[in-house]
């Protein structure tokens, strides 16, 4: 009896497998790693095999569309082909993200980047599109000034010795976004900030390990592992970090409502009738999305400028021509708009080091892409990093002139997407560019940056980081 049941069960699995393979036959046209190769990758701890490097190597080895059977019955495509990216990212239908995004909610809250309830996402995206307007960006610029002075003081006290830009800017990025969203100054709360950044690092390590493991992705099995404790602890700390401030802010607003015309971020969210839990979720997400991505991008830009004194000089001359010789003058929004060379430096840095090297979607229904009909229920990983390298000549060279107006037409369509594309693109892209340009203009006018000889960034991460940091030496700028 047992044997018969066993044979029936195995037959059902085999038939279902054959059905699935037939359903996804079109995907067989694409090359990809063998099952054995993939399982080796999935079973090894992600401290041994770096997921970032593995996915980058797959596009290099197999081309711009790679088939990966990460899950037994659901294929994933790893794509850096411009036409493919455009047709899905611009679509108003394929807005869903793969199911593992739900896991990110444990740490970040279920805010815009990870929302899988698309009707709710549409409503809340609309609310945020109103909030992230030009006035918001101008207010943001005044927040930068306070933090720029603190950053200056820290660097000034640590001249002529290596400073890790990554750690430094993450702390400041967090202070800025927190100040902007919640009006709280974290600059005197180093312990609290350090606890949060540590839990962020710990959480993302476990997350990467989990989503690429056929066993640990399962909640029941994951609960039996050591990492479960880290997962719970870091998620609790992340929630507490934002919630303790938000509760205080809302209580104060209830006691003395803001009746002026100048509304802050929480006022605008309260006016838009978002519930307390939704505001909390959105702010938790924005703290991570805003702080990590901008500090990563600014850190890499300064790191590369340290290796190019001639570009530092050129960018410095732009600041002198716009802001004059007084180093203590802060760039205003209108000055930032005139910084065209800085803009090219920022764009080139985001090409080499996109803060989001991979973005994700799930095909919700059969779809024609470039003349081929793909069945629904396929996860897609868009490799922005591969697109940024494979479509450019001498891709590892830092050449801001690629983005000069006369050269921009040489960039293939949809090959450059640091902020993604379409209805679900980055809502903070203008803020991010303004913030980066502001900080470059402030730091480069005060200091000259020098590289550490032979140091090359070891790239990794869901949000791009360097495993061996981004050390540079700051020296006071005399002229
Ligand atoms: C250099 C800095 C930044 C980069 C490179 C960046 C890049 C990205 C990318 C690639 C996405 C994914 C889009 C997709 O899935 O198609 C994204 C989404 C998002 N970003 Fe950014 N980002 C940056 C800064 C910011 C800032 C400063 C904020 C807010 C303060 C922000 C808020 C968001 C939000 C809310 C989403 C989700 C949008 C949605 O799903 O509707 N980002 N960003």
PDB file of C-alpha atoms in Angstrom, residues 222-460:
ATOM      1  CA  UNK A 222      14.361  28.890   8.804  1.00  0.00           C
ATOM      2  CA  UNK A 223      13.014  29.063  12.371  1.00  0.00           C
ATOM      3  CA  UNK A 224      15.272  26.125  13.250  1.00  0.00           C
ATOM      4  CA  UNK A 225      18.436  27.947  12.140  1.00  0.00           C
ATOM      5  CA  UNK A 226      20.786  30.187  14.132  1.00  0.00           C
ATOM      6  CA  UNK A 227      20.062  33.091  11.789  1.00  0.00           C
ATOM      7  CA  UNK A 228      16.435  33.227  12.891  1.00  0.00           C
ATOM      8  CA  UNK A 229      17.438  34.971  16.134  1.00  0.00           C
ATOM      9  CA  UNK A 230      19.429  37.590  14.193  1.00  0.00           C
ATOM     10  CA  UNK A 231      16.458  38.078  11.866  1.00  0.00           C
ATOM     11  CA  UNK A 232      14.003  38.717  14.712  1.00  0.00           C
ATOM     12  CA  UNK A 233      16.390  40.877  16.726  1.00  0.00           C
ATOM     13  CA  UNK A 234      17.348  43.114  13.786  1.00  0.00           C
ATOM     14  CA  UNK A 235      13.723  43.451  12.612  1.00  0.00           C
ATOM     15  CA  UNK A 236      12.574  44.428  16.117  1.00  0.00           C
ATOM     16  CA  UNK A 237      15.380  46.945  16.459  1.00  0.00           C
ATOM     17  CA  UNK A 238      14.559  48.487  13.063  1.00  0.00           C
ATOM     18  CA  UNK A 239      10.895  48.913  13.975  1.00  0.00           C
ATOM     19  CA  UNK A 240      11.717  50.334  17.385  1.00  0.00           C
ATOM     20  CA  UNK A 241      14.253  52.772  15.887  1.00  0.00           C
ATOM     21  CA  UNK A 242      11.614  54.559  13.812  1.00  0.00           C
ATOM     22  CA  UNK A 243       8.538  53.893  15.931  1.00  0.00           C
ATOM     23  CA  UNK A 244       9.922  55.451  19.108  1.00  0.00           C
ATOM     24  CA  UNK A 245      10.368  58.761  17.236  1.00  0.00           C
ATOM     25  CA  UNK A 246       7.179  58.579  15.186  1.00  0.00           C
ATOM     26  CA  UNK A 247       5.019  58.042  18.278  1.00  0.00           C
ATOM     27  CA  UNK A 248       6.568  61.122  19.911  1.00  0.00           C
ATOM     28  CA  UNK A 249       6.085  63.214  16.754  1.00  0.00           C
ATOM     29  CA  UNK A 250       2.436  62.232  16.300  1.00  0.00           C
ATOM     30  CA  UNK A 251       1.672  62.829  19.986  1.00  0.00           C
ATOM     31  CA  UNK A 252       3.169  66.335  19.751  1.00  0.00           C
ATOM     32  CA  UNK A 253       1.204  67.062  16.589  1.00  0.00           C
ATOM     33  CA  UNK A 254      -2.027  65.978  18.262  1.00  0.00           C
ATOM     34  CA  UNK A 255      -1.306  68.225  21.256  1.00  0.00           C
ATOM     35  CA  UNK A 256      -0.432  71.233  19.105  1.00  0.00           C
ATOM     36  CA  UNK A 257      -1.486  70.769  15.464  1.00  0.00           C
ATOM     37  CA  UNK A 258       0.541  72.542  12.792  1.00  0.00           C
ATOM     38  CA  UNK A 259      -1.776  75.267  11.487  1.00  0.00           C
ATOM     39  CA  UNK A 260       0.860  77.049   9.375  1.00  0.00           C
ATOM     40  CA  UNK A 261       1.147  76.745   5.590  1.00  0.00           C
ATOM     41  CA  UNK A 262       4.539  75.035   5.869  1.00  0.00           C
ATOM     42  CA  UNK A 263       3.786  71.385   6.356  1.00  0.00           C
ATOM     43  CA  UNK A 264       6.399  68.823   7.212  1.00  0.00           C
ATOM     44  CA  UNK A 265       6.537  65.258   5.958  1.00  0.00           C
ATOM     45  CA  UNK A 266       4.452  63.733   8.764  1.00  0.00           C
ATOM     46  CA  UNK A 267       1.831  66.534   8.463  1.00  0.00           C
ATOM     47  CA  UNK A 268       1.436  65.702   4.780  1.00  0.00           C
ATOM     48  CA  UNK A 269       1.061  61.988   5.466  1.00  0.00           C
ATOM     49  CA  UNK A 270      -1.446  62.571   8.275  1.00  0.00           C
ATOM     50  CA  UNK A 271      -3.465  64.878   5.987  1.00  0.00           C
ATOM     51  CA  UNK A 272      -3.558  62.183   3.322  1.00  0.00           C
ATOM     52  CA  UNK A 273      -5.426  59.919   5.776  1.00  0.00           C
ATOM     53  CA  UNK A 274      -2.820  57.169   5.874  1.00  0.00           C
ATOM     54  CA  UNK A 275      -3.279  55.030   8.981  1.00  0.00           C
ATOM     55  CA  UNK A 276      -0.611  55.046  11.714  1.00  0.00           C
ATOM     56  CA  UNK A 277       0.625  51.587  10.650  1.00  0.00           C
ATOM     57  CA  UNK A 278       0.907  52.657   6.985  1.00  0.00           C
ATOM     58  CA  UNK A 279       2.801  55.839   7.905  1.00  0.00           C
ATOM     59  CA  UNK A 280       5.145  53.787  10.079  1.00  0.00           C
ATOM     60  CA  UNK A 281       5.720  51.246   7.295  1.00  0.00           C
ATOM     61  CA  UNK A 282       6.378  53.939   4.692  1.00  0.00           C
ATOM     62  CA  UNK A 283       8.764  55.922   6.892  1.00  0.00           C
ATOM     63  CA  UNK A 284      10.676  52.779   7.910  1.00  0.00           C
ATOM     64  CA  UNK A 285      11.173  51.986   4.226  1.00  0.00           C
ATOM     65  CA  UNK A 286      12.125  55.516   3.253  1.00  0.00           C
ATOM     66  CA  UNK A 287      14.749  55.610   6.003  1.00  0.00           C
ATOM     67  CA  UNK A 288      16.492  52.613   4.407  1.00  0.00           C
ATOM     68  CA  UNK A 289      15.803  53.576   0.751  1.00  0.00           C
ATOM     69  CA  UNK A 290      16.865  57.189   1.280  1.00  0.00           C
ATOM     70  CA  UNK A 291      19.879  56.734   3.544  1.00  0.00           C
ATOM     71  CA  UNK A 292      21.561  53.613   2.183  1.00  0.00           C
ATOM     72  CA  UNK A 293      21.277  54.367  -1.517  1.00  0.00           C
ATOM     73  CA  UNK A 294      22.439  57.992  -1.417  1.00  0.00           C
ATOM     74  CA  UNK A 295      25.319  57.287   0.959  1.00  0.00           C
ATOM     75  CA  UNK A 296      26.424  54.356  -1.200  1.00  0.00           C
ATOM     76  CA  UNK A 297      26.311  56.541  -4.336  1.00  0.00           C
ATOM     77  CA  UNK A 298      28.051  59.546  -2.737  1.00  0.00           C
ATOM     78  CA  UNK A 299      30.700  57.278  -1.177  1.00  0.00           C
ATOM     79  CA  UNK A 300      31.554  55.664  -4.521  1.00  0.00           C
ATOM     80  CA  UNK A 301      31.631  59.053  -6.317  1.00  0.00           C
ATOM     81  CA  UNK A 302      34.108  60.497  -3.792  1.00  0.00           C
ATOM     82  CA  UNK A 303      36.125  57.270  -3.815  1.00  0.00           C
ATOM     83  CA  UNK A 304      36.520  57.480  -7.608  1.00  0.00           C
ATOM     84  CA  UNK A 305      37.273  61.211  -7.508  1.00  0.00           C
ATOM     85  CA  UNK A 306      40.092  60.463  -5.015  1.00  0.00           C
ATOM     86  CA  UNK A 307      41.710  58.371  -7.756  1.00  0.00           C
ATOM     87  CA  UNK A 308      41.348  61.198 -10.332  1.00  0.00           C
ATOM     88  CA  UNK A 309      42.979  64.461  -9.164  1.00  0.00           C
ATOM     89  CA  UNK A 310      42.427  65.985 -12.626  1.00  0.00           C
ATOM     90  CA  UNK A 311      38.638  65.486 -12.294  1.00  0.00           C
ATOM     91  CA  UNK A 312      38.684  66.872  -8.755  1.00  0.00           C
ATOM     92  CA  UNK A 313      40.360  69.989 -10.122  1.00  0.00           C
ATOM     93  CA  UNK A 314      37.810  70.312 -12.926  1.00  0.00           C
ATOM     94  CA  UNK A 315      34.853  69.908 -10.609  1.00  0.00           C
ATOM     95  CA  UNK A 316      36.429  72.377  -8.143  1.00  0.00           C
ATOM     96  CA  UNK A 317      36.686  74.978 -10.937  1.00  0.00           C
ATOM     97  CA  UNK A 318      32.970  74.529 -11.592  1.00  0.00           C
ATOM     98  CA  UNK A 319      32.234  75.340  -7.942  1.00  0.00           C
ATOM     99  CA  UNK A 320      34.431  78.432  -7.998  1.00  0.00           C
ATOM    100  CA  UNK A 321      32.646  79.701 -11.095  1.00  0.00           C
ATOM    101  CA  UNK A 322      29.185  79.166  -9.573  1.00  0.00           C
ATOM    102  CA  UNK A 323      29.728  79.802  -5.858  1.00  0.00           C
ATOM    103  CA  UNK A 324      32.845  81.996  -5.737  1.00  0.00           C
ATOM    104  CA  UNK A 325      35.891  81.554  -3.500  1.00  0.00           C
ATOM    105  CA  UNK A 326      34.149  81.594  -0.099  1.00  0.00           C
ATOM    106  CA  UNK A 327      34.183  77.940   0.988  1.00  0.00           C
ATOM    107  CA  UNK A 328      31.554  78.543   3.639  1.00  0.00           C
ATOM    108  CA  UNK A 329      28.882  79.519   1.132  1.00  0.00           C
ATOM    109  CA  UNK A 330      26.415  76.681   0.720  1.00  0.00           C
ATOM    110  CA  UNK A 331      25.048  75.753  -2.679  1.00  0.00           C
ATOM    111  CA  UNK A 332      21.344  76.587  -3.020  1.00  0.00           C
ATOM    112  CA  UNK A 333      18.928  74.630  -5.174  1.00  0.00           C
ATOM    113  CA  UNK A 334      19.374  77.063  -8.114  1.00  0.00           C
ATOM    114  CA  UNK A 335      23.221  76.767  -7.881  1.00  0.00           C
ATOM    115  CA  UNK A 336      22.958  72.976  -7.884  1.00  0.00           C
ATOM    116  CA  UNK A 337      20.931  73.124 -11.089  1.00  0.00           C
ATOM    117  CA  UNK A 338      23.825  74.940 -12.794  1.00  0.00           C
ATOM    118  CA  UNK A 339      26.422  72.285 -11.863  1.00  0.00           C
ATOM    119  CA  UNK A 340      26.498  70.505 -15.199  1.00  0.00           C
ATOM    120  CA  UNK A 341      29.926  68.882 -14.897  1.00  0.00           C
ATOM    121  CA  UNK A 342      29.122  67.622 -11.395  1.00  0.00           C
ATOM    122  CA  UNK A 343      25.948  66.113 -12.830  1.00  0.00           C
ATOM    123  CA  UNK A 344      28.065  64.150 -15.352  1.00  0.00           C
ATOM    124  CA  UNK A 345      30.363  62.969 -12.523  1.00  0.00           C
ATOM    125  CA  UNK A 346      27.341  61.805 -10.523  1.00  0.00           C
ATOM    126  CA  UNK A 347      25.843  60.018 -13.536  1.00  0.00           C
ATOM    127  CA  UNK A 348      29.103  58.290 -14.411  1.00  0.00           C
ATOM    128  CA  UNK A 349      29.549  57.202 -10.813  1.00  0.00           C
ATOM    129  CA  UNK A 350      26.016  55.762 -10.774  1.00  0.00           C
ATOM    130  CA  UNK A 351      26.838  53.925 -13.997  1.00  0.00           C
ATOM    131  CA  UNK A 352      29.838  52.202 -12.435  1.00  0.00           C
ATOM    132  CA  UNK A 353      28.241  51.844  -9.005  1.00  0.00           C
ATOM    133  CA  UNK A 354      24.425  51.785  -9.215  1.00  0.00           C
ATOM    134  CA  UNK A 355      23.111  51.682  -5.621  1.00  0.00           C
ATOM    135  CA  UNK A 356      20.468  49.170  -6.767  1.00  0.00           C
ATOM    136  CA  UNK A 357      22.496  46.794  -8.989  1.00  0.00           C
ATOM    137  CA  UNK A 358      19.494  44.496  -9.490  1.00  0.00           C
ATOM    138  CA  UNK A 359      15.790  45.277  -9.712  1.00  0.00           C
ATOM    139  CA  UNK A 360      12.924  42.821  -9.692  1.00  0.00           C
ATOM    140  CA  UNK A 361       9.546  42.126 -11.253  1.00  0.00           C
ATOM    141  CA  UNK A 362       7.204  39.160 -11.653  1.00  0.00           C
ATOM    142  CA  UNK A 363       5.388  38.597 -14.959  1.00  0.00           C
ATOM    143  CA  UNK A 364       1.777  38.326 -13.874  1.00  0.00           C
ATOM    144  CA  UNK A 365       0.361  36.978 -17.149  1.00  0.00           C
ATOM    145  CA  UNK A 366       1.518  35.681 -20.553  1.00  0.00           C
ATOM    146  CA  UNK A 367       3.291  38.525 -22.292  1.00  0.00           C
ATOM    147  CA  UNK A 368       4.887  39.154 -25.670  1.00  0.00           C
ATOM    148  CA  UNK A 369       8.409  40.497 -25.403  1.00  0.00           C
ATOM    149  CA  UNK A 370      10.471  41.208 -28.517  1.00  0.00           C
ATOM    150  CA  UNK A 371       8.272  38.903 -30.638  1.00  0.00           C
ATOM    151  CA  UNK A 372       8.240  35.977 -28.165  1.00  0.00           C
ATOM    152  CA  UNK A 373       5.328  34.917 -25.981  1.00  0.00           C
ATOM    153  CA  UNK A 374       6.390  34.313 -22.372  1.00  0.00           C
ATOM    154  CA  UNK A 375       4.043  32.498 -19.965  1.00  0.00           C
ATOM    155  CA  UNK A 376       3.066  34.305 -16.740  1.00  0.00           C
ATOM    156  CA  UNK A 377       4.474  33.680 -13.269  1.00  0.00           C
ATOM    157  CA  UNK A 378       8.142  34.176 -14.135  1.00  0.00           C
ATOM    158  CA  UNK A 379      10.412  36.146 -11.795  1.00  0.00           C
ATOM    159  CA  UNK A 380      12.713  38.589 -13.540  1.00  0.00           C
ATOM    160  CA  UNK A 381      15.913  40.051 -12.154  1.00  0.00           C
ATOM    161  CA  UNK A 382      17.033  43.040 -14.198  1.00  0.00           C
ATOM    162  CA  UNK A 383      20.788  43.362 -13.968  1.00  0.00           C
ATOM    163  CA  UNK A 384      21.325  47.109 -14.076  1.00  0.00           C
ATOM    164  CA  UNK A 385      24.988  46.565 -13.281  1.00  0.00           C
ATOM    165  CA  UNK A 386      25.536  44.307 -16.305  1.00  0.00           C
ATOM    166  CA  UNK A 387      23.704  46.724 -18.580  1.00  0.00           C
ATOM    167  CA  UNK A 388      25.905  49.574 -17.270  1.00  0.00           C
ATOM    168  CA  UNK A 389      29.063  47.656 -18.176  1.00  0.00           C
ATOM    169  CA  UNK A 390      28.207  45.648 -21.281  1.00  0.00           C
ATOM    170  CA  UNK A 391      26.804  48.616 -23.242  1.00  0.00           C
ATOM    171  CA  UNK A 392      29.727  51.002 -22.731  1.00  0.00           C
ATOM    172  CA  UNK A 393      33.223  51.138 -24.273  1.00  0.00           C
ATOM    173  CA  UNK A 394      36.058  50.650 -21.767  1.00  0.00           C
ATOM    174  CA  UNK A 395      33.372  50.133 -19.126  1.00  0.00           C
ATOM    175  CA  UNK A 396      35.598  50.119 -16.041  1.00  0.00           C
ATOM    176  CA  UNK A 397      37.023  53.578 -16.838  1.00  0.00           C
ATOM    177  CA  UNK A 398      35.572  56.567 -14.972  1.00  0.00           C
ATOM    178  CA  UNK A 399      34.714  58.989 -17.790  1.00  0.00           C
ATOM    179  CA  UNK A 400      32.118  61.675 -16.922  1.00  0.00           C
ATOM    180  CA  UNK A 401      32.334  62.963 -20.510  1.00  0.00           C
ATOM    181  CA  UNK A 402      30.164  60.021 -21.592  1.00  0.00           C
ATOM    182  CA  UNK A 403      27.278  62.146 -20.273  1.00  0.00           C
ATOM    183  CA  UNK A 404      28.230  65.408 -22.039  1.00  0.00           C
ATOM    184  CA  UNK A 405      25.328  66.553 -24.277  1.00  0.00           C
ATOM    185  CA  UNK A 406      27.362  65.832 -27.436  1.00  0.00           C
ATOM    186  CA  UNK A 407      28.047  62.223 -26.334  1.00  0.00           C
ATOM    187  CA  UNK A 408      24.774  61.266 -24.716  1.00  0.00           C
ATOM    188  CA  UNK A 409      23.335  59.961 -27.991  1.00  0.00           C
ATOM    189  CA  UNK A 410      26.066  57.290 -28.063  1.00  0.00           C
ATOM    190  CA  UNK A 411      24.483  55.614 -25.029  1.00  0.00           C
ATOM    191  CA  UNK A 412      22.185  52.825 -26.273  1.00  0.00           C
ATOM    192  CA  UNK A 413      18.507  53.325 -25.404  1.00  0.00           C
ATOM    193  CA  UNK A 414      17.533  51.898 -21.991  1.00  0.00           C
ATOM    194  CA  UNK A 415      21.100  50.839 -21.219  1.00  0.00           C
ATOM    195  CA  UNK A 416      21.522  53.331 -18.371  1.00  0.00           C
ATOM    196  CA  UNK A 417      18.938  52.881 -15.613  1.00  0.00           C
ATOM    197  CA  UNK A 418      20.310  53.668 -12.131  1.00  0.00           C
ATOM    198  CA  UNK A 419      16.858  54.796 -10.976  1.00  0.00           C
ATOM    199  CA  UNK A 420      14.946  52.209 -13.021  1.00  0.00           C
ATOM    200  CA  UNK A 421      12.174  53.197 -15.426  1.00  0.00           C
ATOM    201  CA  UNK A 422       8.390  53.417 -15.664  1.00  0.00           C
ATOM    202  CA  UNK A 423       5.600  53.635 -13.096  1.00  0.00           C
ATOM    203  CA  UNK A 424       7.604  51.952 -10.338  1.00  0.00           C
ATOM    204  CA  UNK A 425      10.864  53.846 -10.778  1.00  0.00           C
ATOM    205  CA  UNK A 426      12.693  55.558  -7.910  1.00  0.00           C
ATOM    206  CA  UNK A 427      10.478  58.202  -6.346  1.00  0.00           C
ATOM    207  CA  UNK A 428      13.490  59.910  -4.754  1.00  0.00           C
ATOM    208  CA  UNK A 429      15.644  60.273  -7.888  1.00  0.00           C
ATOM    209  CA  UNK A 430      15.630  64.088  -8.044  1.00  0.00           C
ATOM    210  CA  UNK A 431      16.248  64.407  -4.308  1.00  0.00           C
ATOM    211  CA  UNK A 432      19.086  61.891  -4.584  1.00  0.00           C
ATOM    212  CA  UNK A 433      20.884  63.742  -7.391  1.00  0.00           C
ATOM    213  CA  UNK A 434      20.469  67.104  -5.624  1.00  0.00           C
ATOM    214  CA  UNK A 435      21.795  65.630  -2.357  1.00  0.00           C
ATOM    215  CA  UNK A 436      24.819  64.086  -4.080  1.00  0.00           C
ATOM    216  CA  UNK A 437      25.635  67.303  -5.937  1.00  0.00           C
ATOM    217  CA  UNK A 438      25.264  69.354  -2.743  1.00  0.00           C
ATOM    218  CA  UNK A 439      27.657  67.144  -0.773  1.00  0.00           C
ATOM    219  CA  UNK A 440      30.247  66.895  -3.547  1.00  0.00           C
ATOM    220  CA  UNK A 441      30.218  70.680  -3.911  1.00  0.00           C
ATOM    221  CA  UNK A 442      30.713  71.153  -0.172  1.00  0.00           C
ATOM    222  CA  UNK A 443      33.385  68.512   0.406  1.00  0.00           C
ATOM    223  CA  UNK A 444      35.506  69.143  -2.696  1.00  0.00           C
ATOM    224  CA  UNK A 445      35.691  72.881  -1.884  1.00  0.00           C
ATOM    225  CA  UNK A 446      37.054  72.134   1.587  1.00  0.00           C
ATOM    226  CA  UNK A 447      39.305  69.136   1.007  1.00  0.00           C
ATOM    227  CA  UNK A 448      41.462  67.292  -1.500  1.00  0.00           C
ATOM    228  CA  UNK A 449      40.871  63.551  -1.529  1.00  0.00           C
ATOM    229  CA  UNK A 450      43.721  61.078  -1.937  1.00  0.00           C
ATOM    230  CA  UNK A 451      43.436  57.364  -2.720  1.00  0.00           C
ATOM    231  CA  UNK A 452      44.929  54.529  -0.656  1.00  0.00           C
ATOM    232  CA  UNK A 453      47.427  52.835  -2.944  1.00  0.00           C
ATOM    233  CA  UNK A 454      46.331  49.486  -4.376  1.00  0.00           C
ATOM    234  CA  UNK A 455      42.904  49.647  -2.735  1.00  0.00           C
ATOM    235  CA  UNK A 456      40.137  48.433  -5.050  1.00  0.00           C
ATOM    236  CA  UNK A 457      36.523  48.278  -3.864  1.00  0.00           C
ATOM    237  CA  UNK A 458      35.227  44.723  -3.448  1.00  0.00           C
ATOM    238  CA  UNK A 459      31.615  45.121  -4.620  1.00  0.00           C
ATOM    239  CA  UNK A 460      28.731  43.283  -3.003  1.00  0.00           C
TER     240      UNK A 460
END
